[in-house]
Amino acid sequence: MSIYSELILDHYQHPRNFGIIVNPTLKSFVSNPLCGDEIEVAIKIEKGKVAEIKFQGRGCAISLAAASMLTEFLKGKPKEQLKKINKEHMIKMLGIELGVNRIKCALLPLEALKKL
Ligand code: FES
């Protein structure tokens, strides 16, 4: 039996907002030095809102599912929301208990967001 929830597996297998944005307003890239996984987040802001948000990269199920959930949550939100989202919010979105190492996976997309 999988240790991940169905929701995480669904986001991992069918990532939302995976791809690139041509001429994004903001873009950032992070990698996890422990495993080499990488995530790039790109955003287009229009009229003060997150008009488009996409990510790409390679990573484990947790990091890619977290990126998928995060981008899905932020799409269409006011741009101020980009600064408000935090670690607790990410963990809540994933909805499972995470050990120390897996927390780093879950927070990789958030780290990219904070670097924007
Ligand atoms: Fe690399 Fe999860 S194992 S981010």
GROMACS .gro file of C-alpha atoms and ligand atoms in nm:
model
  120
    1MET     CA    1   0.000   0.000   0.000
    2SER     CA    2   0.126   0.347  -0.082
    3ILE     CA    3   0.235   0.583   0.193
    4TYR     CA    4   0.094   0.873  -0.007
    5SER     CA    5  -0.264   0.982  -0.024
    6GLU     CA    6  -0.464   0.945  -0.342
    7LEU     CA    7  -0.466   1.321  -0.376
    8ILE     CA    8  -0.087   1.339  -0.378
    9LEU     CA    9  -0.061   1.055  -0.626
   10ASP     CA   10  -0.317   1.221  -0.851
   11HIS     CA   11  -0.124   1.549  -0.853
   12TYR     CA   12   0.203   1.363  -0.910
   13GLN     CA   13   0.068   1.158  -1.199
   14HIS     CA   14  -0.136   1.442  -1.350
   15PRO     CA   15   0.043   1.761  -1.247
   16ARG     CA   16  -0.163   2.077  -1.286
   17ASN     CA   17   0.003   2.381  -1.439
   18PHE     CA   18   0.311   2.192  -1.555
   19GLY     CA   19   0.490   2.379  -1.833
   20ILE     CA   20   0.645   2.712  -1.922
   21ILE     CA   21   0.516   3.067  -1.954
   22VAL     CA   22   0.650   3.283  -2.235
   23ASN     CA   23   0.763   3.621  -2.096
   24PRO     CA   24   0.665   3.562  -1.732
   25THR     CA   25   0.649   3.855  -1.490
   26LEU     CA   26   0.838   3.652  -1.227
   27LYS     CA   27   1.044   3.338  -1.247
   28SER     CA   28   1.261   3.146  -1.002
   29PHE     CA   29   1.448   2.821  -0.976
   30VAL     CA   30   1.547   2.609  -0.678
   31SER     CA   31   1.709   2.273  -0.627
   32ASN     CA   32   1.730   2.041  -0.331
   33PRO     CA   33   2.103   1.982  -0.274
   34LEU     CA   34   2.032   1.652  -0.097
   35CYS     CA   35   1.872   1.484  -0.399
   36GLY     CA   36   1.932   1.717  -0.692
   37ASP     CA   37   1.561   1.764  -0.762
   38GLU     CA   38   1.477   2.093  -0.931
   39ILE     CA   39   1.172   2.313  -0.964
   40GLU     CA   40   1.121   2.630  -1.160
   41VAL     CA   41   0.813   2.846  -1.101
   42ALA     CA   42   0.698   3.112  -1.347
   43ILE     CA   43   0.415   3.359  -1.299
   44LYS     CA   44   0.237   3.613  -1.512
   45ILE     CA   45   0.076   3.895  -1.314
   46GLU     CA   46  -0.207   4.087  -1.477
   47LYS     CA   47  -0.429   4.347  -1.310
   48GLY     CA   48  -0.279   4.261  -0.970
   49LYS     CA   49  -0.368   3.893  -1.000
   50VAL     CA   50  -0.185   3.570  -1.071
   51ALA     CA   51  -0.315   3.535  -1.426
   52GLU     CA   52  -0.094   3.240  -1.504
   53ILE     CA   53   0.134   3.022  -1.293
   54LYS     CA   54   0.332   2.722  -1.413
   55PHE     CA   55   0.611   2.502  -1.291
   56GLN     CA   56   0.853   2.259  -1.440
   57GLY     CA   57   1.138   2.044  -1.324
   58ARG     CA   58   1.199   1.700  -1.189
   59GLY     CA   59   1.141   1.571  -0.844
   60CYS     CA   60   0.988   1.313  -0.617
   61ALA     CA   61   0.615   1.254  -0.580
   62ILE     CA   62   0.590   1.491  -0.284
   63SER     CA   63   0.774   1.784  -0.442
   64LEU     CA   64   0.589   1.762  -0.772
   65ALA     CA   65   0.251   1.711  -0.606
   66ALA     CA   66   0.324   2.008  -0.379
   67ALA     CA   67   0.412   2.224  -0.680
   68SER     CA   68   0.096   2.116  -0.858
   69MET     CA   69  -0.123   2.192  -0.555
   70LEU     CA   70   0.050   2.521  -0.487
   71THR     CA   71   0.010   2.648  -0.843
   72GLU     CA   72  -0.350   2.535  -0.851
   73PHE     CA   73  -0.420   2.722  -0.528
   74LEU     CA   74  -0.252   3.045  -0.640
   75LYS     CA   75  -0.394   3.071  -0.990
   76GLY     CA   76  -0.631   3.367  -1.009
   77LYS     CA   77  -0.546   3.489  -0.657
   78PRO     CA   78  -0.436   3.849  -0.581
   79LYS     CA   79  -0.058   3.880  -0.614
   80GLU     CA   80  -0.029   3.961  -0.239
   81GLN     CA   81  -0.117   3.597  -0.175
   82LEU     CA   82   0.225   3.498  -0.312
   83LYS     CA   83   0.389   3.648  -0.004
   84LYS     CA   84   0.132   3.518   0.243
   85ILE     CA   85   0.154   3.149   0.173
   86ASN     CA   86   0.373   2.967   0.425
   87LYS     CA   87   0.505   2.633   0.542
   88GLU     CA   88   0.197   2.547   0.748
   89HIS     CA   89  -0.027   2.614   0.450
   90MET     CA   90   0.181   2.383   0.229
   91ILE     CA   91   0.173   2.100   0.483
   92LYS     CA   92  -0.200   2.140   0.528
   93MET     CA   93  -0.254   2.128   0.152
   94LEU     CA   94  -0.067   1.799   0.125
   95GLY     CA   95  -0.273   1.656   0.409
   96ILE     CA   96  -0.028   1.393   0.537
   97GLU     CA   97   0.228   1.362   0.813
   98LEU     CA   98   0.576   1.427   0.678
   99GLY     CA   99   0.912   1.338   0.828
  100VAL     CA  100   1.207   1.578   0.834
  101ASN     CA  101   1.339   1.477   0.491
  102ARG     CA  102   1.000   1.475   0.322
  103ILE     CA  103   0.922   1.821   0.461
  104LYS     CA  104   1.209   1.951   0.250
  105CYS     CA  105   1.044   1.793  -0.055
  106ALA     CA  106   0.710   1.950   0.028
  107LEU     CA  107   0.864   2.292   0.076
  108LEU     CA  108   1.075   2.298  -0.241
  109PRO     CA  109   0.807   2.470  -0.453
  110LEU     CA  110   0.741   2.715  -0.170
  111GLU     CA  111   1.110   2.795  -0.160
  112ALA     CA  112   1.093   2.877  -0.532
  113LEU     CA  113   0.798   3.101  -0.465
  114LYS     CA  114   0.979   3.287  -0.188
  115LYS     CA  115   1.271   3.355  -0.420
  116LEU     CA  116   1.054   3.533  -0.677
  117FES    FE1  117   1.416   1.533  -0.393
  117FES    FE2  118   1.196   1.501  -0.266
  117FES     S1  119   1.351   1.354  -0.291
  117FES     S2  120   1.269   1.684  -0.348
   0.00000   0.00000   0.00000
